[in-house]
Structures are given as C-alpha cells and as structure tokens.
PDB file of C-alpha atoms in Angstrom:
ATOM      1  CA  MET Y 424     -10.074   6.976  14.170  1.00 50.00           C
ATOM      2  CA  GLU Y 425     -13.505   6.327  12.720  1.00 69.00           C
ATOM      3  CA  LYS Y 426     -15.479   9.083  11.174  1.00 85.00           C
ATOM      4  CA  ASN Y 427     -18.881   9.907  12.601  1.00 92.00           C
ATOM      5  CA  TRP Y 428     -20.230  10.830   9.270  1.00 93.00           C
ATOM      6  CA  ALA Y 429     -19.337  10.546   5.649  1.00 90.00           C
ATOM      7  CA  GLY Y 430     -20.620  11.290   2.241  1.00 88.00           C
ATOM      8  CA  LEU Y 431     -23.649   9.158   1.497  1.00 87.00           C
ATOM      9  CA  PHE Y 432     -22.548   8.179  -1.937  1.00 83.00           C
ATOM     10  CA  GLU Y 433     -18.984   7.583  -0.900  1.00 85.00           C
ATOM     11  CA  ALA Y 434     -20.026   5.302   2.054  1.00 85.00           C
ATOM     12  CA  LEU Y 435     -22.376   3.469  -0.026  1.00 82.00           C
ATOM     13  CA  ASN Y 436     -19.544   2.816  -2.864  1.00 82.00           C
ATOM     14  CA  ALA Y 437     -17.137   1.741  -0.202  1.00 84.00           C
ATOM     15  CA  GLY Y 438     -19.425  -0.526   1.517  1.00 86.00           C
ATOM     16  CA  THR Y 439     -18.888   1.129   4.942  1.00 88.00           C
ATOM     17  CA  ILE Y 440     -22.486   1.401   6.054  1.00 86.00           C
ATOM     18  CA  PRO Y 441     -23.054  -1.888   8.069  1.00 83.00           C
ATOM     19  CA  ASP Y 442     -26.075  -4.124   7.103  1.00 79.00           C
ATOM     20  CA  GLY Y 443     -28.801  -3.037   9.487  1.00 78.00           C
ATOM     21  CA  ASP Y 444     -27.083   0.106  10.819  1.00 82.00           C
ATOM     22  CA  THR Y 445     -29.094   2.181  12.688  1.00 87.00           C
ATOM     23  CA  GLY Y 446     -27.719   5.674  11.474  1.00 90.00           C
ATOM     24  CA  LEU Y 447     -29.150   8.632   9.693  1.00 93.00           C
ATOM     25  CA  ILE Y 448     -29.266   9.959   6.321  1.00 91.00           C
ATOM     26  CA  ALA Y 449     -29.024  13.594   6.229  1.00 93.00           C
ATOM     27  CA  THR Y 450     -29.725  15.653   2.924  1.00 91.00           C
ATOM     28  CA  LEU Y 451     -29.571  19.434   2.534  1.00 92.00           C
ATOM     29  CA  ARG Y 452     -30.730  21.187  -0.549  1.00 89.00           C
ATOM     30  CA  PHE Y 453     -30.385  24.946  -1.190  1.00 89.00           C
ATOM     31  CA  LEU Y 454     -32.728  26.538  -3.216  1.00 87.00           C
ATOM     32  CA  GLY Y 455     -30.740  28.186  -6.260  1.00 83.00           C
ATOM     33  CA  GLU Y 456     -28.405  30.704  -5.039  1.00 82.00           C
ATOM     34  CA  THR Y 457     -30.033  31.571  -2.160  1.00 87.00           C
ATOM     35  CA  LYS Y 458     -29.706  30.781   1.478  1.00 92.00           C
ATOM     36  CA  TYR Y 459     -33.274  29.172   1.697  1.00 95.00           C
ATOM     37  CA  ALA Y 460     -32.381  25.379   2.655  1.00 95.00           C
ATOM     38  CA  VAL Y 461     -34.177  22.332   3.541  1.00 95.00           C
ATOM     39  CA  LEU Y 462     -32.315  19.418   5.830  1.00 95.00           C
ATOM     40  CA  GLU Y 463     -33.902  16.231   5.903  1.00 92.00           C
ATOM     41  CA  PHE Y 464     -32.996  13.457   8.198  1.00 94.00           C
ATOM     42  CA  THR Y 465     -34.106   9.722   7.311  1.00 90.00           C
ATOM     43  CA  PRO Y 466     -33.494   6.674   9.682  1.00 88.00           C
ATOM     44  CA  TYR Y 467     -31.471   4.103   7.669  1.00 87.00           C
ATOM     45  CA  ARG Y 468     -33.118   1.414   9.183  1.00 86.00           C
ATOM     46  CA  THR Y 469     -36.448   2.491   7.366  1.00 84.00           C
ATOM     47  CA  VAL Y 470     -34.762   2.407   3.862  1.00 82.00           C
ATOM     48  CA  ARG Y 471     -35.575  -0.640   1.436  1.00 79.00           C
ATOM     49  CA  ASN Y 472     -34.892  -1.707  -1.979  1.00 78.00           C
ATOM     50  CA  MET Y 473     -31.855   0.814  -2.345  1.00 77.00           C
ATOM     51  CA  ARG Y 474     -30.654   0.693  -6.130  1.00 75.00           C
ATOM     52  CA  PRO Y 475     -28.366   2.925  -7.971  1.00 73.00           C
ATOM     53  CA  LEU Y 476     -29.456   5.333 -10.675  1.00 73.00           C
ATOM     54  CA  GLU Y 477     -28.059   5.181 -14.391  1.00 73.00           C
ATOM     55  CA  GLU Y 478     -24.420   6.364 -14.405  1.00 66.00           C
ATOM     56  CA  GLU Y 479     -24.219   6.352 -10.683  1.00 67.00           C
ATOM     57  CA  GLN Y 480     -25.947   9.859 -10.678  1.00 76.00           C
ATOM     58  CA  GLY Y 481     -27.802   8.754  -7.557  1.00 77.00           C
ATOM     59  CA  VAL Y 482     -29.844   6.288  -5.537  1.00 80.00           C
ATOM     60  CA  SER Y 483     -33.665   5.440  -5.266  1.00 78.00           C
ATOM     61  CA  PHE Y 484     -34.923   3.797  -2.473  1.00 80.00           C
ATOM     62  CA  ARG Y 485     -38.185   3.393  -0.377  1.00 78.00           C
ATOM     63  CA  ALA Y 486     -38.312   4.790   3.070  1.00 80.00           C
ATOM     64  CA  GLU Y 487     -41.133   4.143   5.523  1.00 83.00           C
ATOM     65  CA  GLY Y 488     -40.724   5.508   8.856  1.00 83.00           C
ATOM     66  CA  GLU Y 489     -40.092   8.874  10.505  1.00 89.00           C
ATOM     67  CA  LYS Y 490     -38.267  11.961   9.375  1.00 91.00           C
ATOM     68  CA  ILE Y 491     -36.976  15.128  10.869  1.00 94.00           C
ATOM     69  CA  PHE Y 492     -37.124  18.328   8.866  1.00 95.00           C
ATOM     70  CA  VAL Y 493     -35.271  21.679   9.306  1.00 97.00           C
ATOM     71  CA  ILE Y 494     -35.591  24.639   7.279  1.00 97.00           C
ATOM     72  CA  TYR Y 495     -33.273  27.687   7.027  1.00 98.00           C
ATOM     73  CA  GLU Y 496     -35.460  30.812   5.873  1.00 97.00           C
ATOM     74  CA  PRO Y 497     -33.782  33.761   5.138  1.00 97.00           C
ATOM     75  CA  ALA Y 498     -35.718  37.141   5.711  1.00 96.00           C
ATOM     76  CA  ASP Y 499     -35.964  37.878   2.228  1.00 95.00           C
ATOM     77  CA  TYR Y 500     -37.386  34.498   1.172  1.00 95.00           C
ATOM     78  CA  VAL Y 501     -40.559  35.338  -1.026  1.00 94.00           C
ATOM     79  CA  ARG Y 502     -42.670  32.315  -0.092  1.00 95.00           C
ATOM     80  CA  LYS Y 503     -42.164  32.671   3.717  1.00 94.00           C
ATOM     81  CA  TYR Y 504     -45.868  32.861   4.275  1.00 95.00           C
ATOM     82  CA  ASP Y 505     -46.790  30.129   2.139  1.00 97.00           C
ATOM     83  CA  GLU Y 506     -47.519  27.022   4.222  1.00 97.00           C
ATOM     84  CA  PRO Y 507     -44.524  24.807   3.537  1.00 97.00           C
ATOM     85  CA  TYR Y 508     -46.531  21.878   2.066  1.00 96.00           C
ATOM     86  CA  LEU Y 509     -47.730  24.204  -0.773  1.00 97.00           C
ATOM     87  CA  ARG Y 510     -44.189  25.732  -1.667  1.00 95.00           C
ATOM     88  CA  GLU Y 511     -42.708  24.632  -4.855  1.00 94.00           C
ATOM     89  CA  PRO Y 512     -40.887  21.594  -5.388  1.00 90.00           C
ATOM     90  CA  GLY Y 513     -37.363  21.634  -3.673  1.00 87.00           C
ATOM     91  CA  GLU Y 514     -38.771  24.135  -1.157  1.00 93.00           C
ATOM     92  CA  ASP Y 515     -41.598  22.125   0.042  1.00 93.00           C
ATOM     93  CA  ILE Y 516     -41.653  19.790   3.197  1.00 93.00           C
ATOM     94  CA  PRO Y 517     -45.041  17.816   3.706  1.00 93.00           C
ATOM     95  CA  LEU Y 518     -45.982  19.760   7.092  1.00 95.00           C
ATOM     96  CA  ARG Y 519     -47.891  22.972   7.862  1.00 97.00           C
ATOM     97  CA  PHE Y 520     -46.910  25.724  10.101  1.00 97.00           C
ATOM     98  CA  SER Y 521     -48.938  24.441  13.046  1.00 97.00           C
ATOM     99  CA  GLU Y 522     -46.856  21.144  12.756  1.00 97.00           C
ATOM    100  CA  LEU Y 523     -43.656  23.295  13.025  1.00 97.00           C
ATOM    101  CA  GLU Y 524     -41.610  25.355  15.480  1.00 97.00           C
ATOM    102  CA  ALA Y 525     -40.062  28.572  14.559  1.00 97.00           C
ATOM    103  CA  ILE Y 526     -37.023  30.068  15.956  1.00 98.00           C
ATOM    104  CA  MET Y 527     -36.323  33.673  15.119  1.00 97.00           C
ATOM    105  CA  LEU Y 528     -32.782  34.818  14.588  1.00 97.00           C
ATOM    106  CA  PRO Y 529     -31.535  38.399  15.230  1.00 96.00           C
ATOM    107  CA  ASN Y 530     -31.339  39.121  11.490  1.00 96.00           C
ATOM    108  CA  ASN Y 531     -34.879  38.001  11.013  1.00 96.00           C
ATOM    109  CA  ASP Y 532     -33.991  34.754   9.475  1.00 97.00           C
ATOM    110  CA  ARG Y 533     -35.815  31.700  10.929  1.00 97.00           C
ATOM    111  CA  LEU Y 534     -35.271  28.166  11.577  1.00 98.00           C
ATOM    112  CA  LEU Y 535     -38.204  25.646  11.322  1.00 98.00           C
ATOM    113  CA  ILE Y 536     -38.272  22.181  12.792  1.00 97.00           C
ATOM    114  CA  ASN Y 537     -41.030  19.909  12.730  1.00 95.00           C
ATOM    115  CA  ARG Y 538     -42.844  19.584  16.264  1.00 94.00           C
ATOM    116  CA  ASP Y 539     -42.824  15.848  16.250  1.00 89.00           C
ATOM    117  CA  SER Y 540     -41.082  13.548  13.658  1.00 83.00           C
ATOM    118  CA  TYR Y 541     -43.152  13.043  10.419  1.00 88.00           C
ATOM    119  CA  ARG Y 542     -44.309   9.582   9.471  1.00 86.00           C
ATOM    120  CA  SER Y 543     -43.801   8.970   5.609  1.00 83.00           C
ATOM    121  CA  SER Y 544     -44.152   6.082   3.244  1.00 79.00           C
ATOM    122  CA  GLY Y 545     -42.845   6.231  -0.388  1.00 76.00           C
ATOM    123  CA  SER Y 546     -39.931   6.460  -2.838  1.00 76.00           C
ATOM    124  CA  VAL Y 547     -37.114   8.653  -2.570  1.00 74.00           C
ATOM    125  CA  THR Y 548     -34.699   9.586  -5.276  1.00 74.00           C
ATOM    126  CA  LEU Y 549     -31.534  10.961  -4.302  1.00 76.00           C
ATOM    127  CA  GLN Y 550     -29.356  12.806  -7.126  1.00 75.00           C
ATOM    128  CA  LYS Y 551     -25.729  13.149  -6.409  1.00 73.00           C
ATOM    129  CA  PRO Y 552     -25.439  16.754  -4.887  1.00 72.00           C
ATOM    130  CA  ASP Y 553     -24.325  19.888  -6.460  1.00 71.00           C
ATOM    131  CA  ARG Y 554     -24.039  23.666  -5.559  1.00 70.00           C
ATOM    132  CA  GLY Y 555     -23.220  23.015  -1.855  1.00 76.00           C
ATOM    133  CA  ASP Y 556     -26.137  20.659  -1.467  1.00 86.00           C
ATOM    134  CA  PHE Y 557     -25.104  17.359   0.230  1.00 87.00           C
ATOM    135  CA  ALA Y 558     -26.090  13.892   1.128  1.00 88.00           C
ATOM    136  CA  MET Y 559     -24.386  12.406   4.128  1.00 91.00           C
ATOM    137  CA  TYR Y 560     -24.405   9.356   6.348  1.00 92.00           C
ATOM    138  CA  ILE Y 561     -24.405   9.549  10.252  1.00 94.00           C
ATOM    139  CA  PHE Y 562     -22.828   6.632  11.816  1.00 92.00           C
ATOM    140  CA  ASP Y 563     -24.541   5.016  14.894  1.00 90.00           C
ATOM    141  CA  ARG Y 564     -21.100   4.057  16.683  1.00 85.00           C
ATOM    142  CA  GLY Y 565     -22.865   3.785  19.693  1.00 86.00           C
ATOM    143  CA  ASN Y 566     -23.745   7.439  20.345  1.00 90.00           C
ATOM    144  CA  LEU Y 567     -25.833   8.187  17.234  1.00 92.00           C
ATOM    145  CA  VAL Y 568     -27.872  11.057  19.338  1.00 93.00           C
ATOM    146  CA  GLU Y 569     -24.639  13.061  19.875  1.00 95.00           C
ATOM    147  CA  HIS Y 570     -23.066  12.433  16.342  1.00 94.00           C
ATOM    148  CA  ALA Y 571     -26.451  13.835  14.963  1.00 95.00           C
ATOM    149  CA  LYS Y 572     -26.465  16.776  17.312  1.00 96.00           C
ATOM    150  CA  THR Y 573     -22.600  17.567  16.490  1.00 96.00           C
ATOM    151  CA  PHE Y 574     -23.386  17.179  12.730  1.00 96.00           C
ATOM    152  CA  LEU Y 575     -26.367  19.568  12.658  1.00 97.00           C
ATOM    153  CA  ASP Y 576     -24.659  22.093  14.921  1.00 97.00           C
ATOM    154  CA  ARG Y 577     -21.736  22.277  12.581  1.00 96.00           C
ATOM    155  CA  VAL Y 578     -23.946  22.890   9.584  1.00 95.00           C
ATOM    156  CA  LEU Y 579     -25.911  25.681  11.473  1.00 97.00           C
ATOM    157  CA  HIS Y 580     -22.532  27.349  12.554  1.00 97.00           C
ATOM    158  CA  ASP Y 581     -20.557  26.925   9.523  1.00 95.00           C
ATOM    159  CA  ASP Y 582     -22.971  27.321   6.633  1.00 92.00           C
ATOM    160  CA  PHE Y 583     -25.717  29.461   8.072  1.00 95.00           C
ATOM    161  CA  ALA Y 584     -23.952  31.454  11.117  1.00 96.00           C
ATOM    162  CA  VAL Y 585     -26.899  30.838  13.331  1.00 97.00           C
ATOM    163  CA  PRO Y 586     -26.067  32.231  16.656  1.00 98.00           C
ATOM    164  CA  HIS Y 587     -25.332  29.954  19.602  1.00 97.00           C
ATOM    165  CA  ALA Y 588     -28.253  30.715  21.473  1.00 97.00           C
ATOM    166  CA  ALA Y 589     -30.609  29.899  18.362  1.00 98.00           C
ATOM    167  CA  ARG Y 590     -28.505  26.755  17.834  1.00 97.00           C
ATOM    168  CA  VAL Y 591     -28.827  25.453  21.234  1.00 97.00           C
ATOM    169  CA  GLN Y 592     -32.493  25.916  21.048  1.00 97.00           C
ATOM    170  CA  LEU Y 593     -33.178  24.155  18.010  1.00 98.00           C
ATOM    171  CA  LEU Y 594     -30.629  21.526  19.007  1.00 98.00           C
ATOM    172  CA  ALA Y 595     -32.668  20.618  22.171  1.00 97.00           C
ATOM    173  CA  ARG Y 596     -35.845  19.927  19.965  1.00 96.00           C
ATOM    174  CA  PHE Y 597     -33.718  17.947  17.347  1.00 96.00           C
ATOM    175  CA  GLN Y 598     -32.207  15.935  19.973  1.00 95.00           C
ATOM    176  CA  ALA Y 599     -35.316  15.054  21.448  1.00 94.00           C
ATOM    177  CA  GLN Y 600     -36.645  13.688  18.280  1.00 92.00           C
ATOM    178  CA  VAL Y 601     -33.608  11.877  17.463  1.00 93.00           C
ATOM    179  CA  GLU Y 602     -33.513  10.149  20.881  1.00 92.00           C
ATOM    180  CA  ARG Y 603     -37.191   9.102  20.422  1.00 87.00           C
ATOM    181  CA  LEU Y 604     -36.435   7.792  16.873  1.00 84.00           C
ATOM    182  CA  HIS Y 605     -33.176   5.940  18.189  1.00 78.00           C
ATOM    183  CA  ALA Y 606     -35.300   4.329  21.078  1.00 80.00           C
ATOM    184  CA  MET Y 607     -37.235   2.631  18.038  1.00 73.00           C
ATOM    185  CA  ASP Y 608     -34.185   0.883  17.237  1.00 64.00           C
ATOM    186  CA  THR Y 609     -33.422  -0.481  20.642  1.00 57.00           C
TER     187      THR Y 609
END
C-alpha cells in the first residue's frame, strides 16, 4: 500500500516524488521548547531550482505561488498581541491579524489560519528538522484534499491535543483552501 505522505528529505533522496507532482510540502517548526508552532503548506508545483545544501543538511529552492499557514499559539505565548508579520524570525508569517481567522480552544490556546491562501515569491531554505520539527511531502494520489486534511487532523490531534470541534472548524477552512489550490493544477 502506498503511503499518502512521507518525510520530504527521505522522499527526495529516494526519488519517490514524481516530476510534475501536484502534492504539498508541509513544514512544522516549534519555537524552542514551547508549544508555539507554525505549519506551512506549499504546493510542490510552485517549486523551482531545488538543490541540496552542503553536507545534505537541507534543501534550497524557489517557490512562487500560494501558501497556507496555520499557527498553534499557546495561551502563555508572550507575543500573542504582536502582528504575526512583526514577530521574531521563526515565529513570524507574512500576514496580519486581519488576514487570519482565529479559533479559540477551551484552554485559551488558539489556532490561526489565513483567510485566503497567501501569494509568495522567493527563495526557501529548509534545514533538516530537529526537536520535533518536520518537513513532509503529501502525495497527490488522486485525492490530495483528503490526504492533506487527514494529515493536518493527525498533527492537530496527536501533537497539540486540539479538541474535535476546533479541528473540524479549522479543517473546513483548510479544505476550502487546498481545494482552490488544487483546482489550479487541473
């Protein structure tokens, strides 16, 4: 049985990502030892000029297209009132609060997701992850939307213990964005 997602670096090294594939690159980075995290979804079709970094410690590429961001913000996050685009490197995303939807959790943590996918153009460097961070590739095996939704649901449930009702709410917004991005591929 084929997997619906795999570690990005493992898939690149094994050559299992087909040329022209319309899957998604999903990255997650935590802020130090906190639960603050930024998830970023980049369509693979927008990736150009991918090349390995020295000593195979990561990859560098250009990505020109839409992105989806999800932030998990714990209640004790000290910069919660700072606009996301003004936060420290590694904590920031290129969006303002007015461009995000917030979903409050019962423990006063919150999830943030962009209202519409964000159009970006520029170079991206992905280091091989550590400390629980990850870089994954979600394959398009005929049902990218469901694969991406299942992937995000597992991350929210397993890594952040997000309650079911909040996951459903966030996943509905995420699904609409992935459907729109995927429609651009067909």
